[in-house]
Amino acid sequence: MATYYLDASALVKRYLQESGSHWINKLLVQPGSHSFSSLELIAVEVVCAFSRVEREQRIGRTGRDRLANLFRDEVNTFLDLIPVSADILQRASLLALCYPLRAYDAMHLATALDLWADLVEIGLPAPIFVSADANLLAAARAEGLTAENPNEHE
C-alpha cells in the first residue's frame, strides 16, 4: 500500500474536469489499496479554487456551491488531514528560503516531509508527493521525495 500526499492542485482535479482528472479519480477510487494525506489547510485551498473557477465564469455559483458541498462531505472519508504544527511552520519558512514557493506550497512540502519522517519511523516508505505545480514538484524532488504530476498521466 502506497501513501500519497496530495496538494490542492492535485485534489481539485477530482472535482473539476481538467488535465489529470482521470488519473486522480482512478487513483482515489481504489479503496484500501492506498492511503491519502494532506495538510488541513487544503480545505480552504480547494474551496478557493472553486471560487476562482466561478469568477473565471467556467462554472456558475450553483456549480461552485455543489462542488464545495461535495468536497466537504467526502474529504474526510478518503483523506487524512494533518494539522498545522509549529514544526511544519518552521520547516515551511526554511523551505521558502531555498525554493521559489508560495506560502501554501511551502506548507504542503513541509507537511509531506514531516509525514515522511513519521512513516520511516514506523518502517513504511516515503509518501508519493502529488501536485500539478512545477516549482513545487521540483522542490519536492530536490528534497528526496518521489513526485507525480497528474497532468503527465493523460
CSV table of C-alpha atoms in Angstrom, one decimal:
chain,number,residue,atom,x,y,z
A,1,MET,CA,0.0,0.0,0.0
A,2,ALA,CA,1.4,3.4,-1.0
A,3,THR,CA,0.9,6.6,0.8
A,4,TYR,CA,0.1,9.6,-1.4
A,5,TYR,CA,0.4,13.2,-0.3
A,6,LEU,CA,-1.9,15.5,-2.3
A,7,ASP,CA,-1.7,19.2,-2.6
A,8,ALA,CA,-4.7,21.3,-3.7
A,9,SER,CA,-3.7,21.5,-7.4
A,10,ALA,CA,-3.9,17.7,-7.5
A,11,LEU,CA,-7.0,17.2,-5.3
A,12,VAL,CA,-9.1,19.8,-7.2
A,13,LYS,CA,-8.8,17.6,-10.2
A,14,ARG,CA,-11.3,15.2,-8.5
A,15,TYR,CA,-14.0,17.9,-8.8
A,16,LEU,CA,-13.1,19.9,-11.9
A,17,GLN,CA,-12.6,18.2,-15.2
A,18,GLU,CA,-9.2,19.2,-16.4
A,19,SER,CA,-5.9,17.6,-17.4
A,20,GLY,CA,-5.0,14.9,-14.9
A,21,SER,CA,-8.6,14.4,-13.6
A,22,HIS,CA,-8.9,10.9,-14.9
A,23,TRP,CA,-5.6,9.8,-13.3
A,24,ILE,CA,-6.5,11.4,-9.9
A,25,ASN,CA,-10.0,9.8,-9.9
A,26,LYS,CA,-8.7,6.4,-10.9
A,27,LEU,CA,-6.1,6.7,-8.0
A,28,LEU,CA,-8.8,7.7,-5.4
A,29,VAL,CA,-11.3,5.1,-6.3
A,30,GLN,CA,-9.1,2.2,-5.3
A,31,PRO,CA,-10.3,1.8,-1.7
A,32,GLY,CA,-7.9,0.2,0.7
A,33,SER,CA,-5.1,0.0,-1.8
A,34,HIS,CA,-3.6,3.4,-1.0
A,35,SER,CA,-3.8,6.0,1.7
A,36,PHE,CA,-4.0,9.7,1.1
A,37,SER,CA,-2.9,12.6,3.2
A,38,SER,CA,-2.7,16.4,3.1
A,39,LEU,CA,-2.4,19.5,5.2
A,40,GLU,CA,-5.7,20.5,6.8
A,41,LEU,CA,-5.4,23.9,5.0
A,42,ILE,CA,-6.3,22.1,1.8
A,43,ALA,CA,-9.9,22.5,2.9
A,44,VAL,CA,-9.6,26.3,2.3
A,45,GLU,CA,-7.5,26.0,-0.8
A,46,VAL,CA,-9.9,23.7,-2.7
A,47,VAL,CA,-12.9,25.8,-1.9
A,48,CYS,CA,-10.9,28.9,-3.0
A,49,ALA,CA,-10.2,27.1,-6.3
A,50,PHE,CA,-13.9,26.5,-6.8
A,51,SER,CA,-14.5,30.2,-6.2
A,52,ARG,CA,-11.7,31.2,-8.7
A,53,VAL,CA,-13.3,29.0,-11.4
A,54,GLU,CA,-16.6,30.7,-10.7
A,55,ARG,CA,-15.0,34.1,-11.0
A,56,GLU,CA,-13.5,33.0,-14.3
A,57,GLN,CA,-17.0,32.1,-15.4
A,58,ARG,CA,-16.1,28.4,-16.0
A,59,ILE,CA,-18.9,27.4,-13.6
A,60,GLY,CA,-21.8,29.1,-12.1
A,61,ARG,CA,-22.5,29.9,-8.4
A,62,THR,CA,-24.8,26.8,-8.1
A,63,GLY,CA,-22.0,24.6,-9.5
A,64,ARG,CA,-19.5,26.2,-7.2
A,65,ASP,CA,-21.7,25.6,-4.2
A,66,ARG,CA,-22.4,22.0,-5.3
A,67,LEU,CA,-18.7,21.2,-5.6
A,68,ALA,CA,-17.9,22.8,-2.3
A,69,ASN,CA,-20.6,20.8,-0.5
A,70,LEU,CA,-19.5,17.6,-2.2
A,71,PHE,CA,-15.9,18.3,-1.3
A,72,ARG,CA,-16.8,19.0,2.4
A,73,ASP,CA,-19.0,15.9,2.5
A,74,GLU,CA,-16.3,13.5,1.3
A,75,VAL,CA,-12.9,14.9,2.1
A,76,ASN,CA,-12.7,13.2,5.5
A,77,THR,CA,-13.8,9.9,4.0
A,78,PHE,CA,-10.6,9.4,2.0
A,79,LEU,CA,-8.1,12.0,3.1
A,80,ASP,CA,-6.1,12.0,6.4
A,81,LEU,CA,-5.8,15.7,7.2
A,82,ILE,CA,-2.6,16.7,9.0
A,83,PRO,CA,-2.9,19.6,11.4
A,84,VAL,CA,-0.6,22.6,11.2
A,85,SER,CA,2.1,22.5,13.8
A,86,ALA,CA,5.0,24.8,14.9
A,87,ASP,CA,7.4,22.3,13.3
A,88,ILE,CA,5.7,22.5,10.0
A,89,LEU,CA,5.6,26.3,10.1
A,90,GLN,CA,9.3,26.5,10.9
A,91,ARG,CA,10.2,23.9,8.1
A,92,ALA,CA,8.0,25.7,5.6
A,93,SER,CA,9.8,29.0,6.4
A,94,LEU,CA,13.1,27.4,5.8
A,95,LEU,CA,11.9,25.7,2.5
A,96,ALA,CA,10.7,29.1,1.3
A,97,LEU,CA,14.3,30.4,1.6
A,98,CYS,CA,15.6,27.5,-0.6
A,99,TYR,CA,12.9,27.2,-3.3
A,100,PRO,CA,10.6,29.6,-5.3
A,101,LEU,CA,7.5,28.5,-3.4
A,102,ARG,CA,4.3,30.3,-2.5
A,103,ALA,CA,3.3,30.1,1.2
A,104,TYR,CA,0.8,27.2,1.0
A,105,ASP,CA,3.2,25.3,-1.3
A,106,ALA,CA,5.9,25.6,1.3
A,107,MET,CA,3.4,24.4,3.9
A,108,HIS,CA,2.5,21.4,1.8
A,109,LEU,CA,6.1,20.4,1.2
A,110,ALA,CA,6.9,20.8,4.9
A,111,THR,CA,4.0,18.7,5.8
A,112,ALA,CA,4.9,15.9,3.3
A,113,LEU,CA,8.5,15.9,4.7
A,114,ASP,CA,7.1,15.6,8.2
A,115,LEU,CA,4.8,12.8,7.1
A,116,TRP,CA,7.8,11.1,5.5
A,117,ALA,CA,9.7,11.2,8.8
A,118,ASP,CA,6.7,9.7,10.6
A,119,LEU,CA,6.3,6.9,8.1
A,120,VAL,CA,10.0,6.0,8.2
A,121,GLU,CA,9.8,5.8,11.9
A,122,ILE,CA,7.3,3.0,11.7
A,123,GLY,CA,9.0,1.2,8.8
A,124,LEU,CA,6.9,2.5,5.9
A,125,PRO,CA,8.1,4.0,2.7
A,126,ALA,CA,8.1,7.8,1.9
A,127,PRO,CA,4.9,9.3,0.6
A,128,ILE,CA,4.5,9.9,-3.1
A,129,PHE,CA,4.0,13.7,-3.5
A,130,VAL,CA,1.3,14.6,-6.0
A,131,SER,CA,1.0,18.1,-7.4
A,132,ALA,CA,0.4,19.9,-10.7
A,133,ASP,CA,2.7,22.8,-9.7
A,134,ALA,CA,6.1,22.6,-11.5
A,135,ASN,CA,8.0,24.6,-8.9
A,136,LEU,CA,6.6,22.6,-6.0
A,137,LEU,CA,7.3,19.3,-7.8
A,138,ALA,CA,10.9,20.3,-8.4
A,139,ALA,CA,11.3,21.3,-4.7
A,140,ALA,CA,9.8,18.0,-3.6
A,141,ARG,CA,12.2,16.0,-5.8
A,142,ALA,CA,15.1,18.1,-4.6
A,143,GLU,CA,14.2,17.2,-1.0
A,144,GLY,CA,14.2,13.5,-2.0
A,145,LEU,CA,10.5,12.8,-2.4
A,146,THR,CA,9.1,10.8,-5.3
A,147,ALA,CA,6.8,13.2,-7.0
A,148,GLU,CA,4.0,12.8,-9.6
A,149,ASN,CA,2.3,15.3,-11.8
A,150,PRO,CA,-1.3,14.2,-12.6
A,151,ASN,CA,-1.1,16.3,-15.8
A,152,GLU,CA,1.6,13.9,-17.1
A,153,HIS,CA,-0.7,10.9,-16.9
A,154,GLU,CA,-3.2,11.9,-19.7
